[in-house]
């Protein structure tokens, strides 16, 4: 695996491969890799002759009160994982390489970012859309792979790629869970033992929604009240949002007899976790 920190030399290396007709699969990450990331990497390797992974903790997608400084980082461990999987290229730029002095352009996807994490984390998706656009322009991949745990992010990137005619296929990959159902996330690392139990409230409340649907409940209002009460039955939980939304437009749905996504954001202690489940009807 070759590691590059500078855009110029990284682009030069990739352009030779592209000239030789190799399709490139790309997995953007913020590092501190887990099985969820490695599942994206494995799919990229299966689908493409060349696989590129980036590790970049993107400062502009964190608000000043969020966890940019403390976000977990372990480059050597990540690089060893990627090498073992058979990744060809690792892009590991500094913040100054991506946002040099005087950088002043942002990408904003309106509509899809109005609610959910877009409403709760002001500026977050502008930061994500800006860095993903830059990475797509640097790597020029044929395929990008992103996890469905960040469902809104996947929708935002898909819309941005379509709107900007970026010639890349966006591949959403199923959520990878621990044996007990907790969605894998780099932030799980911060959970203390007693918080780890409360973190299960997210997956278990998605299972509760499945049960309610099977029992014939169709009111999102009722399902929401049940989910909120259920999450509050766990210690140290604080709900950021519980929403039932249309899978494409991400607008709230009232009647659950259509396809919908149950989207959750919950603080467990000081750790903000998200999870979701798509219900096809
Ligand atoms: O999902 C992430 O890890 C990040 O939001 C991404 C897509 C790498 C952009 O910084």
PDB file of C-alpha atoms and ligand atoms in Angstrom:
ATOM      1  CA  UNK A   1       0.000   0.000   0.000  1.00  0.00           C
ATOM      2  CA  UNK A   2       1.333   3.412  -0.933  1.00  0.00           C
ATOM      3  CA  UNK A   3       0.568   6.348   1.338  1.00  0.00           C
ATOM      4  CA  UNK A   4       0.398   9.932   0.050  1.00  0.00           C
ATOM      5  CA  UNK A   5       0.050  13.135   2.043  1.00  0.00           C
ATOM      6  CA  UNK A   6       0.249  15.649  -0.779  1.00  0.00           C
ATOM      7  CA  UNK A   7      -2.419  16.211  -3.422  1.00  0.00           C
ATOM      8  CA  UNK A   8      -0.031  16.802  -6.348  1.00  0.00           C
ATOM      9  CA  UNK A   9       1.958  13.579  -6.111  1.00  0.00           C
ATOM     10  CA  UNK A  10      -1.117  11.525  -5.190  1.00  0.00           C
ATOM     11  CA  UNK A  11      -2.953  12.771  -8.293  1.00  0.00           C
ATOM     12  CA  UNK A  12       0.052  12.031 -10.498  1.00  0.00           C
ATOM     13  CA  UNK A  13       0.183   8.424  -9.220  1.00  0.00           C
ATOM     14  CA  UNK A  14      -3.554   7.902  -9.778  1.00  0.00           C
ATOM     15  CA  UNK A  15      -3.615   9.469 -13.220  1.00  0.00           C
ATOM     16  CA  UNK A  16      -1.143   6.847 -14.495  1.00  0.00           C
ATOM     17  CA  UNK A  17      -3.437   4.079 -13.267  1.00  0.00           C
ATOM     18  CA  UNK A  18      -6.438   5.731 -14.833  1.00  0.00           C
ATOM     19  CA  UNK A  19      -4.630   6.099 -18.166  1.00  0.00           C
ATOM     20  CA  UNK A  20      -4.043   2.348 -18.035  1.00  0.00           C
ATOM     21  CA  UNK A  21      -7.838   1.929 -17.837  1.00  0.00           C
ATOM     22  CA  UNK A  22      -8.159   0.857 -14.177  1.00  0.00           C
ATOM     23  CA  UNK A  23     -11.450   1.582 -12.411  1.00  0.00           C
ATOM     24  CA  UNK A  24     -10.921   3.142  -8.998  1.00  0.00           C
ATOM     25  CA  UNK A  25     -12.998   2.397  -5.892  1.00  0.00           C
ATOM     26  CA  UNK A  26     -12.819   4.969  -3.105  1.00  0.00           C
ATOM     27  CA  UNK A  27     -13.664   4.804   0.609  1.00  0.00           C
ATOM     28  CA  UNK A  28     -13.475   8.175   2.418  1.00  0.00           C
ATOM     29  CA  UNK A  29     -13.015   7.843   6.191  1.00  0.00           C
ATOM     30  CA  UNK A  30     -12.061   9.835   9.250  1.00  0.00           C
ATOM     31  CA  UNK A  31      -9.958   6.917  10.490  1.00  0.00           C
ATOM     32  CA  UNK A  32     -10.093   4.926  13.719  1.00  0.00           C
ATOM     33  CA  UNK A  33     -11.321   2.125  11.517  1.00  0.00           C
ATOM     34  CA  UNK A  34     -13.691  -0.642  12.556  1.00  0.00           C
ATOM     35  CA  UNK A  35     -15.505  -3.512  10.827  1.00  0.00           C
ATOM     36  CA  UNK A  36     -17.997  -1.053   9.319  1.00  0.00           C
ATOM     37  CA  UNK A  37     -15.192   0.715   7.415  1.00  0.00           C
ATOM     38  CA  UNK A  38     -13.509  -2.572   6.541  1.00  0.00           C
ATOM     39  CA  UNK A  39     -16.761  -3.841   5.020  1.00  0.00           C
ATOM     40  CA  UNK A  40     -16.757  -0.799   2.703  1.00  0.00           C
ATOM     41  CA  UNK A  41     -13.106  -1.461   1.867  1.00  0.00           C
ATOM     42  CA  UNK A  42     -13.791  -5.137   1.065  1.00  0.00           C
ATOM     43  CA  UNK A  43     -16.643  -4.211  -1.239  1.00  0.00           C
ATOM     44  CA  UNK A  44     -14.453  -1.620  -2.991  1.00  0.00           C
ATOM     45  CA  UNK A  45     -11.715  -4.234  -3.469  1.00  0.00           C
ATOM     46  CA  UNK A  46     -14.233  -6.762  -4.849  1.00  0.00           C
ATOM     47  CA  UNK A  47     -15.686  -4.277  -7.350  1.00  0.00           C
ATOM     48  CA  UNK A  48     -12.586  -2.404  -8.579  1.00  0.00           C
ATOM     49  CA  UNK A  49      -9.018  -3.251  -9.697  1.00  0.00           C
ATOM     50  CA  UNK A  50      -7.696  -0.302  -7.649  1.00  0.00           C
ATOM     51  CA  UNK A  51      -8.860   0.766  -4.179  1.00  0.00           C
ATOM     52  CA  UNK A  52      -8.141   4.100  -2.518  1.00  0.00           C
ATOM     53  CA  UNK A  53      -8.937   4.951   1.111  1.00  0.00           C
ATOM     54  CA  UNK A  54      -8.622   8.405   2.643  1.00  0.00           C
ATOM     55  CA  UNK A  55      -8.143   9.171   6.315  1.00  0.00           C
ATOM     56  CA  UNK A  56      -8.904  12.775   7.141  1.00  0.00           C
ATOM     57  CA  UNK A  57     -10.635  14.095  10.251  1.00  0.00           C
ATOM     58  CA  UNK A  58     -12.383  16.970   8.539  1.00  0.00           C
ATOM     59  CA  UNK A  59     -12.337  20.016  10.845  1.00  0.00           C
ATOM     60  CA  UNK A  60     -15.066  21.921   8.995  1.00  0.00           C
ATOM     61  CA  UNK A  61     -17.751  19.303   9.630  1.00  0.00           C
ATOM     62  CA  UNK A  62     -17.439  19.763  13.402  1.00  0.00           C
ATOM     63  CA  UNK A  63     -19.056  22.718  15.196  1.00  0.00           C
ATOM     64  CA  UNK A  64     -16.848  24.513  17.754  1.00  0.00           C
ATOM     65  CA  UNK A  65     -18.632  22.712  20.645  1.00  0.00           C
ATOM     66  CA  UNK A  66     -18.197  19.268  19.054  1.00  0.00           C
ATOM     67  CA  UNK A  67     -15.524  16.570  19.355  1.00  0.00           C
ATOM     68  CA  UNK A  68     -13.010  17.475  16.590  1.00  0.00           C
ATOM     69  CA  UNK A  69     -10.052  17.685  19.008  1.00  0.00           C
ATOM     70  CA  UNK A  70     -10.931  14.491  20.870  1.00  0.00           C
ATOM     71  CA  UNK A  71     -12.122  12.452  17.851  1.00  0.00           C
ATOM     72  CA  UNK A  72     -10.171   9.149  18.146  1.00  0.00           C
ATOM     73  CA  UNK A  73      -7.106   8.865  15.910  1.00  0.00           C
ATOM     74  CA  UNK A  74      -4.612   6.015  15.429  1.00  0.00           C
ATOM     75  CA  UNK A  75      -2.882   6.210  12.073  1.00  0.00           C
ATOM     76  CA  UNK A  76      -0.515   3.239  12.543  1.00  0.00           C
ATOM     77  CA  UNK A  77      -3.319   0.892  13.552  1.00  0.00           C
ATOM     78  CA  UNK A  78      -5.503   2.067  10.634  1.00  0.00           C
ATOM     79  CA  UNK A  79      -2.677   1.729   8.099  1.00  0.00           C
ATOM     80  CA  UNK A  80      -1.965  -1.830   9.315  1.00  0.00           C
ATOM     81  CA  UNK A  81      -5.649  -2.780   8.884  1.00  0.00           C
ATOM     82  CA  UNK A  82      -5.772  -1.342   5.365  1.00  0.00           C
ATOM     83  CA  UNK A  83      -2.507  -2.965   4.330  1.00  0.00           C
ATOM     84  CA  UNK A  84      -3.844  -6.338   5.515  1.00  0.00           C
ATOM     85  CA  UNK A  85      -7.070  -5.895   3.512  1.00  0.00           C
ATOM     86  CA  UNK A  86      -5.053  -5.228   0.357  1.00  0.00           C
ATOM     87  CA  UNK A  87      -5.786  -1.534  -0.177  1.00  0.00           C
ATOM     88  CA  UNK A  88      -3.608  -0.039  -2.935  1.00  0.00           C
ATOM     89  CA  UNK A  89      -3.484   3.648  -1.985  1.00  0.00           C
ATOM     90  CA  UNK A  90      -3.976   5.549   1.249  1.00  0.00           C
ATOM     91  CA  UNK A  91      -4.456   9.316   1.147  1.00  0.00           C
ATOM     92  CA  UNK A  92      -3.634  10.934   4.497  1.00  0.00           C
ATOM     93  CA  UNK A  93      -3.509  14.704   4.043  1.00  0.00           C
ATOM     94  CA  UNK A  94      -3.075  17.351   6.724  1.00  0.00           C
ATOM     95  CA  UNK A  95      -5.753  19.973   7.376  1.00  0.00           C
ATOM     96  CA  UNK A  96      -3.462  22.588   5.740  1.00  0.00           C
ATOM     97  CA  UNK A  97      -3.180  20.462   2.589  1.00  0.00           C
ATOM     98  CA  UNK A  98      -6.972  20.331   2.217  1.00  0.00           C
ATOM     99  CA  UNK A  99      -7.746  23.838   3.502  1.00  0.00           C
ATOM    100  CA  UNK A 100      -4.734  26.038   2.728  1.00  0.00           C
ATOM    101  CA  UNK A 101      -4.681  29.616   3.974  1.00  0.00           C
ATOM    102  CA  UNK A 102      -7.402  31.643   2.280  1.00  0.00           C
ATOM    103  CA  UNK A 103      -9.628  28.658   1.444  1.00  0.00           C
ATOM    104  CA  UNK A 104     -13.127  30.114   1.019  1.00  0.00           C
ATOM    105  CA  UNK A 105     -15.370  27.778  -0.991  1.00  0.00           C
ATOM    106  CA  UNK A 106     -18.130  25.590   0.417  1.00  0.00           C
ATOM    107  CA  UNK A 107     -20.662  23.210  -1.105  1.00  0.00           C
ATOM    108  CA  UNK A 108     -24.214  23.354   0.187  1.00  0.00           C
ATOM    109  CA  UNK A 109     -26.923  20.797  -0.607  1.00  0.00           C
ATOM    110  CA  UNK A 110     -30.219  22.425   0.331  1.00  0.00           C
ATOM    111  CA  UNK A 111     -33.457  20.646   1.257  1.00  0.00           C
ATOM    112  CA  UNK A 112     -32.079  17.270   2.312  1.00  0.00           C
ATOM    113  CA  UNK A 113     -29.991  18.988   4.979  1.00  0.00           C
ATOM    114  CA  UNK A 114     -32.873  20.967   6.523  1.00  0.00           C
ATOM    115  CA  UNK A 115     -33.812  18.422   9.196  1.00  0.00           C
ATOM    116  CA  UNK A 116     -32.331  15.650  11.363  1.00  0.00           C
ATOM    117  CA  UNK A 117     -28.526  16.018  11.797  1.00  0.00           C
ATOM    118  CA  UNK A 118     -28.625  19.023   9.444  1.00  0.00           C
ATOM    119  CA  UNK A 119     -30.839  20.913  11.914  1.00  0.00           C
ATOM    120  CA  UNK A 120     -29.038  19.681  15.018  1.00  0.00           C
ATOM    121  CA  UNK A 121     -25.463  20.111  13.746  1.00  0.00           C
ATOM    122  CA  UNK A 122     -25.431  23.457  11.942  1.00  0.00           C
ATOM    123  CA  UNK A 123     -22.859  23.556   9.130  1.00  0.00           C
ATOM    124  CA  UNK A 124     -22.102  19.830   9.437  1.00  0.00           C
ATOM    125  CA  UNK A 125     -23.314  18.794   5.993  1.00  0.00           C
ATOM    126  CA  UNK A 126     -21.738  21.810   4.326  1.00  0.00           C
ATOM    127  CA  UNK A 127     -18.451  20.550   5.792  1.00  0.00           C
ATOM    128  CA  UNK A 128     -19.137  17.004   4.608  1.00  0.00           C
ATOM    129  CA  UNK A 129     -20.245  18.068   1.103  1.00  0.00           C
ATOM    130  CA  UNK A 130     -17.228  20.356   0.728  1.00  0.00           C
ATOM    131  CA  UNK A 131     -14.641  17.760   1.740  1.00  0.00           C
ATOM    132  CA  UNK A 132     -16.285  14.932  -0.235  1.00  0.00           C
ATOM    133  CA  UNK A 133     -16.364  17.159  -3.334  1.00  0.00           C
ATOM    134  CA  UNK A 134     -12.674  17.935  -2.875  1.00  0.00           C
ATOM    135  CA  UNK A 135     -11.817  14.267  -2.334  1.00  0.00           C
ATOM    136  CA  UNK A 136     -13.844  13.231  -5.394  1.00  0.00           C
ATOM    137  CA  UNK A 137     -12.021  15.819  -7.500  1.00  0.00           C
ATOM    138  CA  UNK A 138      -8.647  14.652  -6.176  1.00  0.00           C
ATOM    139  CA  UNK A 139      -9.266  10.884  -6.518  1.00  0.00           C
ATOM    140  CA  UNK A 140     -11.699  10.869  -9.503  1.00  0.00           C
ATOM    141  CA  UNK A 141     -13.025   7.430  -8.517  1.00  0.00           C
ATOM    142  CA  UNK A 142     -15.495   5.385 -10.556  1.00  0.00           C
ATOM    143  CA  UNK A 143     -17.160   4.207  -7.328  1.00  0.00           C
ATOM    144  CA  UNK A 144     -17.428   5.694  -3.850  1.00  0.00           C
ATOM    145  CA  UNK A 145     -18.554   3.521  -0.898  1.00  0.00           C
ATOM    146  CA  UNK A 146     -20.379   4.966   2.105  1.00  0.00           C
ATOM    147  CA  UNK A 147     -22.146   3.359   5.053  1.00  0.00           C
ATOM    148  CA  UNK A 148     -25.904   3.488   5.546  1.00  0.00           C
ATOM    149  CA  UNK A 149     -25.488   4.254   9.253  1.00  0.00           C
ATOM    150  CA  UNK A 150     -24.974   7.846   8.126  1.00  0.00           C
ATOM    151  CA  UNK A 151     -28.165   7.644   6.086  1.00  0.00           C
ATOM    152  CA  UNK A 152     -28.627  11.397   5.697  1.00  0.00           C
ATOM    153  CA  UNK A 153     -24.975  11.821   4.699  1.00  0.00           C
ATOM    154  CA  UNK A 154     -25.396   9.107   2.036  1.00  0.00           C
ATOM    155  CA  UNK A 155     -28.455  10.890   0.625  1.00  0.00           C
ATOM    156  CA  UNK A 156     -26.709  14.276   0.672  1.00  0.00           C
ATOM    157  CA  UNK A 157     -23.617  12.948  -1.129  1.00  0.00           C
ATOM    158  CA  UNK A 158     -25.778  11.096  -3.693  1.00  0.00           C
ATOM    159  CA  UNK A 159     -27.741  14.282  -4.435  1.00  0.00           C
ATOM    160  CA  UNK A 160     -24.584  16.368  -4.664  1.00  0.00           C
ATOM    161  CA  UNK A 161     -22.938  13.898  -7.073  1.00  0.00           C
ATOM    162  CA  UNK A 162     -26.084  13.938  -9.226  1.00  0.00           C
ATOM    163  CA  UNK A 163     -26.565  17.722  -9.145  1.00  0.00           C
ATOM    164  CA  UNK A 164     -22.906  18.442  -9.940  1.00  0.00           C
ATOM    165  CA  UNK A 165     -22.677  15.700 -12.626  1.00  0.00           C
ATOM    166  CA  UNK A 166     -19.718  14.136 -10.859  1.00  0.00           C
ATOM    167  CA  UNK A 167     -18.965  10.954 -12.857  1.00  0.00           C
ATOM    168  CA  UNK A 168     -18.950   8.555  -9.921  1.00  0.00           C
ATOM    169  CA  UNK A 169     -21.396   5.896  -8.680  1.00  0.00           C
ATOM    170  CA  UNK A 170     -22.385   6.258  -5.024  1.00  0.00           C
ATOM    171  CA  UNK A 171     -22.669   2.847  -3.341  1.00  0.00           C
ATOM    172  CA  UNK A 172     -24.520   2.680  -0.010  1.00  0.00           C
ATOM    173  CA  UNK A 173     -23.433  -0.252   2.159  1.00  0.00           C
ATOM    174  CA  UNK A 174     -25.550  -1.894   4.892  1.00  0.00           C
ATOM    175  CA  UNK A 175     -24.944  -1.012   8.545  1.00  0.00           C
ATOM    176  CA  UNK A 176     -22.500  -3.348  10.313  1.00  0.00           C
ATOM    177  CA  UNK A 177     -23.519  -4.177  13.876  1.00  0.00           C
ATOM    178  CA  UNK A 178     -21.928  -5.749  16.948  1.00  0.00           C
ATOM    179  CA  UNK A 179     -23.376  -9.151  17.936  1.00  0.00           C
ATOM    180  CA  UNK A 180     -25.927  -7.478  20.223  1.00  0.00           C
ATOM    181  CA  UNK A 181     -27.042  -5.016  17.514  1.00  0.00           C
ATOM    182  CA  UNK A 182     -25.079  -1.845  18.383  1.00  0.00           C
ATOM    183  CA  UNK A 183     -24.143  -0.115  15.104  1.00  0.00           C
ATOM    184  CA  UNK A 184     -20.374   0.070  14.693  1.00  0.00           C
ATOM    185  CA  UNK A 185     -19.004   3.589  15.103  1.00  0.00           C
ATOM    186  CA  UNK A 186     -15.616   5.096  15.927  1.00  0.00           C
ATOM    187  CA  UNK A 187     -17.386   6.994  18.729  1.00  0.00           C
ATOM    188  CA  UNK A 188     -18.350   3.714  20.492  1.00  0.00           C
ATOM    189  CA  UNK A 189     -14.745   3.774  21.735  1.00  0.00           C
ATOM    190  CA  UNK A 190     -15.724   6.559  24.160  1.00  0.00           C
ATOM    191  CA  UNK A 191     -18.557   4.613  25.815  1.00  0.00           C
ATOM    192  CA  UNK A 192     -17.903   3.588  29.406  1.00  0.00           C
ATOM    193  CA  UNK A 193     -19.041   0.145  30.516  1.00  0.00           C
ATOM    194  CA  UNK A 194     -22.399   1.280  31.911  1.00  0.00           C
ATOM    195  CA  UNK A 195     -22.946   3.543  28.865  1.00  0.00           C
ATOM    196  CA  UNK A 196     -22.305   0.620  26.513  1.00  0.00           C
ATOM    197  CA  UNK A 197     -25.508  -0.983  27.898  1.00  0.00           C
ATOM    198  CA  UNK A 198     -27.493   2.226  27.347  1.00  0.00           C
ATOM    199  CA  UNK A 199     -26.104   2.529  23.804  1.00  0.00           C
ATOM    200  CA  UNK A 200     -28.166  -0.541  22.960  1.00  0.00           C
ATOM    201  CA  UNK A 201     -31.299   1.583  23.434  1.00  0.00           C
ATOM    202  CA  UNK A 202     -30.875   2.752  19.816  1.00  0.00           C
ATOM    203  CA  UNK A 203     -30.893  -0.646  18.132  1.00  0.00           C
ATOM    204  CA  UNK A 204     -33.471  -2.012  20.553  1.00  0.00           C
ATOM    205  CA  UNK A 205     -35.837   0.862  19.832  1.00  0.00           C
ATOM    206  CA  UNK A 206     -35.516   0.167  16.084  1.00  0.00           C
ATOM    207  CA  UNK A 207     -36.530  -3.416  16.894  1.00  0.00           C
ATOM    208  CA  UNK A 208     -39.433  -1.975  18.905  1.00  0.00           C
ATOM    209  CA  UNK A 209     -40.558  -0.061  15.805  1.00  0.00           C
ATOM    210  CA  UNK A 210     -40.455  -3.302  13.813  1.00  0.00           C
ATOM    211  CA  UNK A 211     -42.646  -4.939  16.487  1.00  0.00           C
ATOM    212  CA  UNK A 212     -45.114  -2.020  16.465  1.00  0.00           C
ATOM    213  CA  UNK A 213     -45.374  -2.200  12.676  1.00  0.00           C
ATOM    214  CA  UNK A 214     -45.967  -5.965  12.844  1.00  0.00           C
ATOM    215  CA  UNK A 215     -48.729  -5.297  15.383  1.00  0.00           C
ATOM    216  CA  UNK A 216     -50.401  -2.963  12.897  1.00  0.00           C
ATOM    217  CA  UNK A 217     -49.431   0.455  14.319  1.00  0.00           C
ATOM    218  CA  UNK A 218     -49.525   3.067  11.533  1.00  0.00           C
ATOM    219  CA  UNK A 219     -49.311   6.353  13.459  1.00  0.00           C
ATOM    220  CA  UNK A 220     -45.779   7.792  13.512  1.00  0.00           C
ATOM    221  CA  UNK A 221     -46.859   9.944  16.466  1.00  0.00           C
ATOM    222  CA  UNK A 222     -47.697   6.890  18.554  1.00  0.00           C
ATOM    223  CA  UNK A 223     -44.526   5.064  17.466  1.00  0.00           C
ATOM    224  CA  UNK A 224     -42.476   8.158  18.345  1.00  0.00           C
ATOM    225  CA  UNK A 225     -43.938   8.389  21.864  1.00  0.00           C
ATOM    226  CA  UNK A 226     -43.229   4.679  22.433  1.00  0.00           C
ATOM    227  CA  UNK A 227     -39.639   4.994  21.169  1.00  0.00           C
ATOM    228  CA  UNK A 228     -38.976   8.118  23.276  1.00  0.00           C
ATOM    229  CA  UNK A 229     -40.318   6.427  26.427  1.00  0.00           C
ATOM    230  CA  UNK A 230     -38.311   3.321  25.630  1.00  0.00           C
ATOM    231  CA  UNK A 231     -35.023   5.195  25.170  1.00  0.00           C
ATOM    232  CA  UNK A 232     -35.643   7.161  28.369  1.00  0.00           C
ATOM    233  CA  UNK A 233     -35.962   3.868  30.259  1.00  0.00           C
ATOM    234  CA  UNK A 234     -32.170   3.499  29.817  1.00  0.00           C
ATOM    235  CA  UNK A 235     -29.777   5.379  32.123  1.00  0.00           C
ATOM    236  CA  UNK A 236     -27.720   8.329  30.839  1.00  0.00           C
ATOM    237  CA  UNK A 237     -29.660   8.790  27.595  1.00  0.00           C
ATOM    238  CA  UNK A 238     -30.651  12.161  26.127  1.00  0.00           C
ATOM    239  CA  UNK A 239     -32.578  12.188  22.864  1.00  0.00           C
ATOM    240  CA  UNK A 240     -31.407  14.553  20.123  1.00  0.00           C
ATOM    241  CA  UNK A 241     -34.104  13.371  17.732  1.00  0.00           C
ATOM    242  CA  UNK A 242     -36.423  10.490  16.915  1.00  0.00           C
ATOM    243  CA  UNK A 243     -37.934  10.917  13.439  1.00  0.00           C
ATOM    244  CA  UNK A 244     -39.878   8.870  10.935  1.00  0.00           C
ATOM    245  CA  UNK A 245     -39.051  10.148   7.456  1.00  0.00           C
ATOM    246  CA  UNK A 246     -39.558   9.450   3.788  1.00  0.00           C
ATOM    247  CA  UNK A 247     -36.505   7.396   2.567  1.00  0.00           C
ATOM    248  CA  UNK A 248     -35.734   9.758  -0.346  1.00  0.00           C
ATOM    249  CA  UNK A 249     -36.739  13.282   0.644  1.00  0.00           C
ATOM    250  CA  UNK A 250     -36.142  12.792   4.377  1.00  0.00           C
ATOM    251  CA  UNK A 251     -39.368  14.662   5.208  1.00  0.00           C
ATOM    252  CA  UNK A 252     -41.447  13.480   8.198  1.00  0.00           C
ATOM    253  CA  UNK A 253     -44.160  10.938   7.457  1.00  0.00           C
ATOM    254  CA  UNK A 254     -47.336  10.683   9.538  1.00  0.00           C
ATOM    255  CA  UNK A 255     -48.652   7.371   8.316  1.00  0.00           C
ATOM    256  CA  UNK A 256     -46.346   4.366   8.576  1.00  0.00           C
ATOM    257  CA  UNK A 257     -48.115   2.338   5.883  1.00  0.00           C
ATOM    258  CA  UNK A 258     -45.629   3.725   3.323  1.00  0.00           C
ATOM    259  CA  UNK A 259     -41.874   3.033   3.137  1.00  0.00           C
ATOM    260  CA  UNK A 260     -40.041   5.059   5.781  1.00  0.00           C
ATOM    261  CA  UNK A 261     -36.807   5.321   7.746  1.00  0.00           C
ATOM    262  CA  UNK A 262     -36.738   5.565  11.516  1.00  0.00           C
ATOM    263  CA  UNK A 263     -33.831   7.910  12.287  1.00  0.00           C
ATOM    264  CA  UNK A 264     -32.347   8.256  15.766  1.00  0.00           C
ATOM    265  CA  UNK A 265     -29.738  10.493  17.391  1.00  0.00           C
ATOM    266  CA  UNK A 266     -29.186   9.946  21.098  1.00  0.00           C
ATOM    267  CA  UNK A 267     -26.548  11.156  23.548  1.00  0.00           C
ATOM    268  CA  UNK A 268     -25.383   8.319  25.770  1.00  0.00           C
ATOM    269  CA  UNK A 269     -23.435  10.059  28.490  1.00  0.00           C
ATOM    270  CA  UNK A 270     -21.412  12.554  26.467  1.00  0.00           C
ATOM    271  CA  UNK A 271     -21.319  10.459  23.288  1.00  0.00           C
ATOM    272  CA  UNK A 272     -23.700  11.282  20.437  1.00  0.00           C
ATOM    273  CA  UNK A 273     -24.760   8.123  18.578  1.00  0.00           C
ATOM    274  CA  UNK A 274     -26.916   7.764  15.481  1.00  0.00           C
ATOM    275  CA  UNK A 275     -28.698   4.771  14.004  1.00  0.00           C
ATOM    276  CA  UNK A 276     -31.530   4.083  11.598  1.00  0.00           C
ATOM    277  CA  UNK A 277     -33.609   1.367   9.991  1.00  0.00           C
ATOM    278  CA  UNK A 278     -35.356   1.461   6.630  1.00  0.00           C
ATOM    279  CA  UNK A 279     -38.816  -0.108   6.511  1.00  0.00           C
ATOM    280  CA  UNK A 280     -39.928  -1.052   2.987  1.00  0.00           C
ATOM    281  CA  UNK A 281     -43.728  -1.214   2.597  1.00  0.00           C
TER     282      UNK A 281
HETATM  283  O1  LIG B   1     -18.557   9.532   7.388  1.00  0.00           O
HETATM  284  C1  LIG B   1     -17.413  10.031   7.542  1.00  0.00           C
HETATM  285  O2  LIG B   1     -16.506   9.403   8.071  1.00  0.00           O
HETATM  286  C2  LIG B   1     -17.157  11.453   7.084  1.00  0.00           C
HETATM  287  O3  LIG B   1     -18.291  12.249   7.256  1.00  0.00           O
HETATM  288  C3  LIG B   1     -16.618  11.553   5.643  1.00  0.00           C
HETATM  289  C4  LIG B   1     -17.608  11.022   4.633  1.00  0.00           C
HETATM  290  C5  LIG B   1     -15.317  10.770   5.536  1.00  0.00           C
HETATM  291  C6  LIG B   1     -16.337  13.018   5.299  1.00  0.00           C
HETATM  292  O4  LIG B   1     -15.431  13.588   6.173  1.00  0.00           O
END
